[in-house]
Coordinates of N, CA and C in Angstrom, one line a residue:
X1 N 0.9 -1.2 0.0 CA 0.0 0.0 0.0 C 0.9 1.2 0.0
X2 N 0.7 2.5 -0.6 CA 1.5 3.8 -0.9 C 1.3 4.2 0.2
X3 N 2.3 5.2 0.3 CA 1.8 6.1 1.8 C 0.6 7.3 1.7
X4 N 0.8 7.1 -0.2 CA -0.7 8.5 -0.1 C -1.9 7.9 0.4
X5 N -2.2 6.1 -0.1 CA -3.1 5.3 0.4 C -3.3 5.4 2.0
X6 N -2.2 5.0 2.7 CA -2.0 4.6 3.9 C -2.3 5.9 4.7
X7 N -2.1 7.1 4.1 CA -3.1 8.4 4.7 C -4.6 8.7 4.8
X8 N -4.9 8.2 3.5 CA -6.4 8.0 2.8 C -6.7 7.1 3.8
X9 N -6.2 6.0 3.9 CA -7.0 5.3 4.8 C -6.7 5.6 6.6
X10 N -6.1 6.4 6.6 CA -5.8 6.9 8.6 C -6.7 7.8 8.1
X11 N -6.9 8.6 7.8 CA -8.3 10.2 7.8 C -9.5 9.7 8.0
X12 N -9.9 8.3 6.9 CA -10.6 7.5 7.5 C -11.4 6.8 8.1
X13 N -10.0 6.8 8.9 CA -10.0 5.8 10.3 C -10.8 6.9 11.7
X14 N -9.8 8.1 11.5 CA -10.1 9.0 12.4 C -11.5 9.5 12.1
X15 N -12.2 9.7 11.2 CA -13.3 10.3 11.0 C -14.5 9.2 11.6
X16 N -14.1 7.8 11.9 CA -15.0 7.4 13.2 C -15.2 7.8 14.1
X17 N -14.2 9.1 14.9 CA -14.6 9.7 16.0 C -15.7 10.8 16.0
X18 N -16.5 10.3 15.1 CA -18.1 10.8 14.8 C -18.8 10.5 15.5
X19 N -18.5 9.0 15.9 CA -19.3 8.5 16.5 C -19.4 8.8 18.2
X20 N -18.3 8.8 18.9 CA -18.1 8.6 20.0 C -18.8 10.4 20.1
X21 N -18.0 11.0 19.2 CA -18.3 12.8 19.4 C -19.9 12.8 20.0
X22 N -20.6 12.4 18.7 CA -22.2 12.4 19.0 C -22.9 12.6 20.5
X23 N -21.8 11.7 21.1 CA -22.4 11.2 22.5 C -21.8 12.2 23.0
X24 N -20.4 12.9 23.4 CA -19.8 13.5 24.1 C -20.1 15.2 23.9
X25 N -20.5 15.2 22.8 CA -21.0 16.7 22.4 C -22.9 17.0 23.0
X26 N -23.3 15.7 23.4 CA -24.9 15.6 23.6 C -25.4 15.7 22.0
X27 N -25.3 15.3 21.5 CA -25.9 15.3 20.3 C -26.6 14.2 20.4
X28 N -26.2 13.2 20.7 CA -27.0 11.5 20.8 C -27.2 11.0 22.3
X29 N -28.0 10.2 22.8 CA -28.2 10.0 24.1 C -27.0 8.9 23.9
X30 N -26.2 8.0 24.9 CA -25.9 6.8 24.6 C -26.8 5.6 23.9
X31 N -27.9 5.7 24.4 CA -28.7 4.5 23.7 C -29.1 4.7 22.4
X32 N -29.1 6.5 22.2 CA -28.9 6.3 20.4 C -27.5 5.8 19.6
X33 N -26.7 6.3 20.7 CA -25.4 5.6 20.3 C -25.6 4.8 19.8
X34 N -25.8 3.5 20.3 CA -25.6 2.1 20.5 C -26.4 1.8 19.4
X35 N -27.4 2.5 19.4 CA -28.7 1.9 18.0 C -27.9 2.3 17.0
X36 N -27.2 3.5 16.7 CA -26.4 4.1 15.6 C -25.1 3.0 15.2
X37 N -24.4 2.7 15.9 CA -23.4 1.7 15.7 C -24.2 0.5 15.4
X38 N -25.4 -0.2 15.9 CA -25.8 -1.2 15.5 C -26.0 -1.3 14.2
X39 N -26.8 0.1 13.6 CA -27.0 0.3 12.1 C -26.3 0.1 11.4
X40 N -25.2 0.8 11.9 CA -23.7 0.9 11.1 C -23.3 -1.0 10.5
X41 N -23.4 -1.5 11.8 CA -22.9 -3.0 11.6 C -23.4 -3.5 11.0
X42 N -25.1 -3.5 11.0 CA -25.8 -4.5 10.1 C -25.2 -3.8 8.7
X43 N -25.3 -2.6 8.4 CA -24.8 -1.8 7.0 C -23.7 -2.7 6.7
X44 N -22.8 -2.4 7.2 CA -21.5 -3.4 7.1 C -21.8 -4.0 6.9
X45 N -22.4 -5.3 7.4 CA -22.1 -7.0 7.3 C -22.7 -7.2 5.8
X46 N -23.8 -6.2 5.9 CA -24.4 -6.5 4.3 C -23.5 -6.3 3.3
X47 N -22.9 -5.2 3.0 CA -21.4 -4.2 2.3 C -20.7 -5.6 1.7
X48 N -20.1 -6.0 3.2 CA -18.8 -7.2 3.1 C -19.2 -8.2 2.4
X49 N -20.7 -9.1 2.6 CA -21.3 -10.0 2.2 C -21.3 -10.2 0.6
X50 N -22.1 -8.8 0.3 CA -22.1 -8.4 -1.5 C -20.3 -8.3 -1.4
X51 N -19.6 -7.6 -1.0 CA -18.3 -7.7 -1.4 C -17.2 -9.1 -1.8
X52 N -17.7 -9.5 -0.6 CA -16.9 -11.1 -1.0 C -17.6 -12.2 -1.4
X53 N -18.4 -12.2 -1.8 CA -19.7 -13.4 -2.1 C -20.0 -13.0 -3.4
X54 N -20.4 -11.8 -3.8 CA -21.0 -11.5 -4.8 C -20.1 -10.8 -6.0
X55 N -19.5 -9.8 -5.0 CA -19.0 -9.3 -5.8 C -18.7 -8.2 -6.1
X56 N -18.1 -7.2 -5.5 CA -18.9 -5.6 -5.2 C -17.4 -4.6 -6.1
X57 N -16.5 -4.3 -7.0 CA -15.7 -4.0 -7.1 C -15.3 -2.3 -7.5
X58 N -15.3 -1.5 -6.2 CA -15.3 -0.7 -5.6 C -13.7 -0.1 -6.1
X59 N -13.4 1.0 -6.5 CA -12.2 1.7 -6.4 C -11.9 1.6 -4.7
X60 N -12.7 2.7 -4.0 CA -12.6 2.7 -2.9 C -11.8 1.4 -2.1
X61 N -12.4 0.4 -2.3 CA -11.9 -0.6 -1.7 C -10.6 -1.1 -2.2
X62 N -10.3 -1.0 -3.5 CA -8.9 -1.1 -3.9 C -8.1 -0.3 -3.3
X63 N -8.8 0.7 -3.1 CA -7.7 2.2 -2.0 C -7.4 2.1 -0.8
X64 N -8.5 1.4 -0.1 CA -8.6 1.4 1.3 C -8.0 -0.1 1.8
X65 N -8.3 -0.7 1.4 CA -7.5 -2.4 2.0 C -6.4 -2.9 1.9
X66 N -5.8 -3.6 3.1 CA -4.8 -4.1 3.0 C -5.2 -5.5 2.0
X67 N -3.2 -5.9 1.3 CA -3.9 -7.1 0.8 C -4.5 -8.1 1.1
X68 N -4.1 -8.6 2.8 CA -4.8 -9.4 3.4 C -6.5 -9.3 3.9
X69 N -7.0 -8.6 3.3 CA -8.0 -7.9 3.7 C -9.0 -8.2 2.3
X70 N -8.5 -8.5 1.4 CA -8.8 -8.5 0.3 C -10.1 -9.8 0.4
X71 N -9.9 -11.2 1.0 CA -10.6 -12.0 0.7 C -11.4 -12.2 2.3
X72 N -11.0 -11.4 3.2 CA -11.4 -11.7 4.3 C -12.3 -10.4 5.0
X73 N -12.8 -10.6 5.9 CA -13.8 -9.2 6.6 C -12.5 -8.0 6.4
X74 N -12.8 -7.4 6.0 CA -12.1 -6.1 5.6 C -12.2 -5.2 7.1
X75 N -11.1 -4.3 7.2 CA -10.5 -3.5 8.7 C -11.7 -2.8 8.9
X76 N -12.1 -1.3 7.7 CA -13.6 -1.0 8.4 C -14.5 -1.9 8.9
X77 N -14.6 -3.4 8.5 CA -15.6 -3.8 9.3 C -15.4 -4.2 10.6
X78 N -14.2 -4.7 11.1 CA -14.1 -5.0 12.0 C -13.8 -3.5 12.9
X79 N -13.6 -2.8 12.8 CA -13.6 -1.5 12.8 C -14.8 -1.0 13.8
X80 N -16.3 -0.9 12.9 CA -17.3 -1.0 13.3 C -17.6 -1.7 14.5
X81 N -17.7 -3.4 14.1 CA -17.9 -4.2 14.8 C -17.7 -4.0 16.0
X82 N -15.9 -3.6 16.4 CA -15.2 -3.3 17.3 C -15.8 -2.3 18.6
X83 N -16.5 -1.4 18.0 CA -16.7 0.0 18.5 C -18.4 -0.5 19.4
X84 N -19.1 -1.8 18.5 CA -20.5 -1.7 18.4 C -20.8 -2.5 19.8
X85 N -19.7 -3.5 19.3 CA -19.4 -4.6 20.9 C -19.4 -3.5 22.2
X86 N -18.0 -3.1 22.2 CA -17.6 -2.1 23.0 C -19.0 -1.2 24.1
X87 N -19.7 -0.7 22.8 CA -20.9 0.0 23.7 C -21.9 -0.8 24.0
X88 N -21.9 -1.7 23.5 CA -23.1 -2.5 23.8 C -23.1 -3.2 25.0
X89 N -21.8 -3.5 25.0 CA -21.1 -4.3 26.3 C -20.8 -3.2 27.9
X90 N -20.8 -2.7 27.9 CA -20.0 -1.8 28.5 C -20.8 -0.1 28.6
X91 N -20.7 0.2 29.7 CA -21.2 2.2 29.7 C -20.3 2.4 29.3
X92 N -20.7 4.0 29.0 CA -20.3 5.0 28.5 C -18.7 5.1 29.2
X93 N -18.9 5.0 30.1 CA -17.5 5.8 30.8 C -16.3 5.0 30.5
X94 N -16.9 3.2 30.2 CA -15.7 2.5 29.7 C -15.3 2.6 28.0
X95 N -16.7 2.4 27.5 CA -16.8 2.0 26.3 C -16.2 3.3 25.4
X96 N -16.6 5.1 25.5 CA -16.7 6.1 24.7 C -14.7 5.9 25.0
X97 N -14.2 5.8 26.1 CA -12.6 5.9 25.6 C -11.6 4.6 25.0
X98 N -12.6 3.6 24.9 CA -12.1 2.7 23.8 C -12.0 3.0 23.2
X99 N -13.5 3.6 22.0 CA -13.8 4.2 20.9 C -12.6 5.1 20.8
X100 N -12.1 6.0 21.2 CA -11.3 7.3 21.3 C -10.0 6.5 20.5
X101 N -10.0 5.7 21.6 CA -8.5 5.1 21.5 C -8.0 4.2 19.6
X102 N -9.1 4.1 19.6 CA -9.1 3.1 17.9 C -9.5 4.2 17.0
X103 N -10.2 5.2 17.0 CA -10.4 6.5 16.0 C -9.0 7.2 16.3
X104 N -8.2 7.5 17.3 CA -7.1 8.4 17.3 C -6.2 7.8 17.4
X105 N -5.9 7.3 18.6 CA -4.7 6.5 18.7 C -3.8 5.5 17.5
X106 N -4.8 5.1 17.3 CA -4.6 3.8 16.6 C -4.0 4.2 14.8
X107 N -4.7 5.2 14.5 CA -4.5 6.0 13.3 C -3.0 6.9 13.4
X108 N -2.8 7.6 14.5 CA -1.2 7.8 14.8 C -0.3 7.2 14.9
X109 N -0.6 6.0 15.4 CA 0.2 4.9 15.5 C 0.5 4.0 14.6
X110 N -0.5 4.0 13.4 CA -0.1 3.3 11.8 C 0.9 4.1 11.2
X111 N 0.6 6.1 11.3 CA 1.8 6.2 10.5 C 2.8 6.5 11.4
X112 N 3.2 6.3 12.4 CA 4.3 6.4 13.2 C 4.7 4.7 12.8
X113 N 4.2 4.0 12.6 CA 4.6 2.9 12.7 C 4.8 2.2 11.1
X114 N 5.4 1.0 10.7 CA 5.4 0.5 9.6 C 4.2 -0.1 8.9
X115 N 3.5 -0.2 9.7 CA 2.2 -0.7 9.5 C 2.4 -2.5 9.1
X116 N 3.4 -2.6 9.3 CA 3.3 -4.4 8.6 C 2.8 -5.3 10.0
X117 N 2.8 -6.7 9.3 CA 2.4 -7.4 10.3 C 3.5 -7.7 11.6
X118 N 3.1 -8.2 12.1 CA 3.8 -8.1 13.4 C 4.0 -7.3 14.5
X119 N 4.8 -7.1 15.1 CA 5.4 -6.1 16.1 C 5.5 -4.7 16.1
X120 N 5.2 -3.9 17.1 CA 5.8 -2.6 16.1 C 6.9 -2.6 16.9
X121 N 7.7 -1.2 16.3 CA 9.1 -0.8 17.2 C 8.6 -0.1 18.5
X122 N 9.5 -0.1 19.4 CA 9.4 0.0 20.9 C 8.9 1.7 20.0
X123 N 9.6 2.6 20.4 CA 8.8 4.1 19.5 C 7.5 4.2 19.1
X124 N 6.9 3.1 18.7 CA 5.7 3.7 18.0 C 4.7 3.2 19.1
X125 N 5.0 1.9 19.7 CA 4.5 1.6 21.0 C 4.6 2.6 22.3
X126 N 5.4 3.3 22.3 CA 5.7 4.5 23.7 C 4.8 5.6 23.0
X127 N 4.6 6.1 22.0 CA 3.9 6.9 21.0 C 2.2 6.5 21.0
X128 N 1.8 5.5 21.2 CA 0.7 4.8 21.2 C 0.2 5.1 22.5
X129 N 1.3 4.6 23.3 CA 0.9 4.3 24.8 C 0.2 5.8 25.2
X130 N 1.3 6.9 25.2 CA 1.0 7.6 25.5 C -0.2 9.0 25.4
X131 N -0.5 8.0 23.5 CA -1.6 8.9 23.1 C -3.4 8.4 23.9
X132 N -2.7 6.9 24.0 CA -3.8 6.1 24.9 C -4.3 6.7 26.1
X133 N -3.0 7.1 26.8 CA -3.0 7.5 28.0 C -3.7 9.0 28.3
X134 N -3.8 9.3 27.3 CA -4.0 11.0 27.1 C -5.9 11.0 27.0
X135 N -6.1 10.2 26.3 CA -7.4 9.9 25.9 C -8.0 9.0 27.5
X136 N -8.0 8.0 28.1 CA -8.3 7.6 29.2 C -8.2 9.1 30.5
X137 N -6.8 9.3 30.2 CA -6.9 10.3 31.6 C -8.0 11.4 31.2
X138 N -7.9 11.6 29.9 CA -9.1 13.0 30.1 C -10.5 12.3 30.2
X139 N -10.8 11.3 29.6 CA -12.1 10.5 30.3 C -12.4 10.8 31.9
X140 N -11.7 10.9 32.5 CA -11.8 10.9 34.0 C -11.8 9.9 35.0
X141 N -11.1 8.6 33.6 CA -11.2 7.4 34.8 C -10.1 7.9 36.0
X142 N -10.1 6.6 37.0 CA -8.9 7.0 37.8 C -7.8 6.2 37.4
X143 N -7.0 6.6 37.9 CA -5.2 6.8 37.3 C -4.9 4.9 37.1
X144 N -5.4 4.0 38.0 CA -5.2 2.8 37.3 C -6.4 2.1 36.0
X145 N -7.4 2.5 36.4 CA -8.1 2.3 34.9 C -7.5 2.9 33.6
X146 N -6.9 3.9 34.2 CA -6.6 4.5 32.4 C -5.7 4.0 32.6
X147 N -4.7 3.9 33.1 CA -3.1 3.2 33.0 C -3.6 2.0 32.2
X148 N -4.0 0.8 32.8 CA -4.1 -0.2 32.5 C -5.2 -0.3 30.9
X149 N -6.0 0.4 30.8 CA -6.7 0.5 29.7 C -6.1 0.6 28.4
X150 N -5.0 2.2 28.5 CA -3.7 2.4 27.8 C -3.3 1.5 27.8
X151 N -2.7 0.7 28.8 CA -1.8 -0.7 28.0 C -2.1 -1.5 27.0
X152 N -3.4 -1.7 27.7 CA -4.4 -3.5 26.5 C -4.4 -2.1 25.4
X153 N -4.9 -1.4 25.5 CA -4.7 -0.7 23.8 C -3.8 -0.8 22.8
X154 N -2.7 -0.2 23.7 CA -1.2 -0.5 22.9 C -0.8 -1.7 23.1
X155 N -1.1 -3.2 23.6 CA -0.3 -3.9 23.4 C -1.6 -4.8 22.2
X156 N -2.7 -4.4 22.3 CA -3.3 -5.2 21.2 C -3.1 -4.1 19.6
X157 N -2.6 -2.8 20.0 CA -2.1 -2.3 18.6 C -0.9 -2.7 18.0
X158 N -0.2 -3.2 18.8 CA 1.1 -3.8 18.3 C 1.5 -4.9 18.2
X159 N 0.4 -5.5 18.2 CA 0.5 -7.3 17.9 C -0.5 -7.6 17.1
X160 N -0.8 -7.9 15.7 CA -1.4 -8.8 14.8 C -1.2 -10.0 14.9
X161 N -2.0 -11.1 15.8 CA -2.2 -12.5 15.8 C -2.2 -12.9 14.6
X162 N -1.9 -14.0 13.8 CA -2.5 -14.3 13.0 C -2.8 -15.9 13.1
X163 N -4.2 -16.3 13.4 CA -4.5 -17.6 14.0 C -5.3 -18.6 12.2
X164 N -4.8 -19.3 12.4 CA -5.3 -21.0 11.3 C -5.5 -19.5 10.0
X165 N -4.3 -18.6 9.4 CA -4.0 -18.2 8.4 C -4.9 -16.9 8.6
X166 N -5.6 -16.1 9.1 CA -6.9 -15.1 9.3 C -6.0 -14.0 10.3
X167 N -5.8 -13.1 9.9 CA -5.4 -11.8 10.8 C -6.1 -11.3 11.6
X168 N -5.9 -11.0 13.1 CA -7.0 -10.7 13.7 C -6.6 -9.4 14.4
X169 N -7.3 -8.6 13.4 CA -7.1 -7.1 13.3 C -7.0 -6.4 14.8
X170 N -6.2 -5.6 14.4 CA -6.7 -4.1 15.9 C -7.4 -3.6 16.3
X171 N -8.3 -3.5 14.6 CA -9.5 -3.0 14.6 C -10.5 -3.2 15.6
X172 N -10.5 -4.6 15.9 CA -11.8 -5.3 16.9 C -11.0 -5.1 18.4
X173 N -9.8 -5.1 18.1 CA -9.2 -6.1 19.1 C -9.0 -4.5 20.5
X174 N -8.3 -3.3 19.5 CA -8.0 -2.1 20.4 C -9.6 -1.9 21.8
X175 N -10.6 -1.7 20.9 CA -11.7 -1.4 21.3 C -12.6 -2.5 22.7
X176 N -12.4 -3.7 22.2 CA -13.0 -4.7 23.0 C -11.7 -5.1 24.1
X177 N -10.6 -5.4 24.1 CA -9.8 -5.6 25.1 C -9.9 -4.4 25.7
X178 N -9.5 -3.2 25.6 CA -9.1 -2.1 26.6 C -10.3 -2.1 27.1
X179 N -11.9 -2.2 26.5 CA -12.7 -1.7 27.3 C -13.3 -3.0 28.4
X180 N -13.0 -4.3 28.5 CA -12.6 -4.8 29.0 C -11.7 -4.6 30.5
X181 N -10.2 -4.3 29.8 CA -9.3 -4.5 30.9 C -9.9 -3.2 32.0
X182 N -10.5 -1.7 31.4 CA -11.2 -0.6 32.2 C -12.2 -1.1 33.0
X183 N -13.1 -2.2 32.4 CA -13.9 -2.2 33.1 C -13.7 -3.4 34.8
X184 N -13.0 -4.2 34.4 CA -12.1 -5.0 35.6 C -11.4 -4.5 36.5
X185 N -10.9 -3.3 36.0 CA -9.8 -2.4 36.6 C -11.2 -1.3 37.9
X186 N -12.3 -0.5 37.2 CA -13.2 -0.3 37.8 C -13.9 -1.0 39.1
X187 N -14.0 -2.3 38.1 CA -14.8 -3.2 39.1 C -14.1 -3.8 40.6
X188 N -12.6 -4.1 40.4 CA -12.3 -5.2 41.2 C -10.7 -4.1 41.7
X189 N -10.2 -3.2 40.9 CA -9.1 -2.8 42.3 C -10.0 -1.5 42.6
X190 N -9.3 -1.5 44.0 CA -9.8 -0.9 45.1 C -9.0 0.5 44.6
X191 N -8.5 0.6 44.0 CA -7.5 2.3 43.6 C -8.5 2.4 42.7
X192 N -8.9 1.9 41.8 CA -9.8 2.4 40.8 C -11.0 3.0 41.3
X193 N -11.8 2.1 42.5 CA -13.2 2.5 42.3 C -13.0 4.4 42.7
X194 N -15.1 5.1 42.5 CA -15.2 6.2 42.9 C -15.8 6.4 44.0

């Protein structure tokens, strides 16, 4: 992928924070949230389905996908998916700085980083960490939920599994683990609770 692509597709990574905005600006209650990302998903699953089943052949998608991406759920979808889990599973207070963290973070950290599979360099991980950390602390969790939140973020941005041949994107993974590790971190240490 070109770096003009690899731009084209971070702008439109970031411009998901549409969603979380909605909520944070009062524009949407949370539970419209939640119905809004649901839409989004079923939109998507439909998208993907004509795309790899049928047949959908899109410039856009030539622009936007990695090659691995090409015969498999494509990154916007799991993208979506990611964000739809997140809120549905989880309040606002956990779920909206997940979202944050995969619309911003995650997009800084592709082009600070090589974008290939595997590992990233310790740099783009301290760069990650600390955009993670920026986004949690201004949420207002307390100082071990965002710590630890920030972590599962950056350490599932910097590791692409790849399990029985299928890459298992960041996309799902940034959003659903950190908002997870936040909400355990809330629930069960005693530094966290309010």
């Amino acid at each position: 992928m070109s770096l003009h692509s690899e731009v084209k597709r971070r702008l439109v990574h970031v411009s998901g924070t549409g969603y979380p905005a909605l909520y944070l600006l009062g524009l949407a209650s949370y539970e419209q949230l939640r119905l809004l990302l649901v839409a989004s998903s079923v939109a998507t699953l439909v998208l993907e389905v004509v795309r790899l089943f049928v047949g959908l052949d899109w410039r856009v998608f030539d622009e936007l996908t990695r090659e691995y991406e090409q015969e498999n759920l494509a990154g916007y979808a799991l993208y979506i998916f990611g964000m739809t889990v997140a809120a549905l599973a989880f309040e606002a207070r956990v779920a909206i700085p997940a979202m944050l963290m995969l619309t911003i973070a995650d997009p800084i950290s592709g082009l600070a980083g090589s974008g290939e599979l595997g590992v990233k360099a310790t740099h783009t991980l301290l760069l990650t960490f600390g955009v993670c950390l920026l986004i949690t602390s201004l949420s207002g969790l307390p100082v071990a939920a965002a710590v630890l939140g920030a972590l599962a973020a950056t350490l599932a941005d910097g590791m692409k599994p790849i399990i029985a041949g299928y890459v298992i994107d960041d996309n799902i993974t940034i959003p659903v683990v950190s908002a997870v590790v936040m909400y355990l971190a809330l629930r069960y240490l005693p530094t966290a609770t309010v």
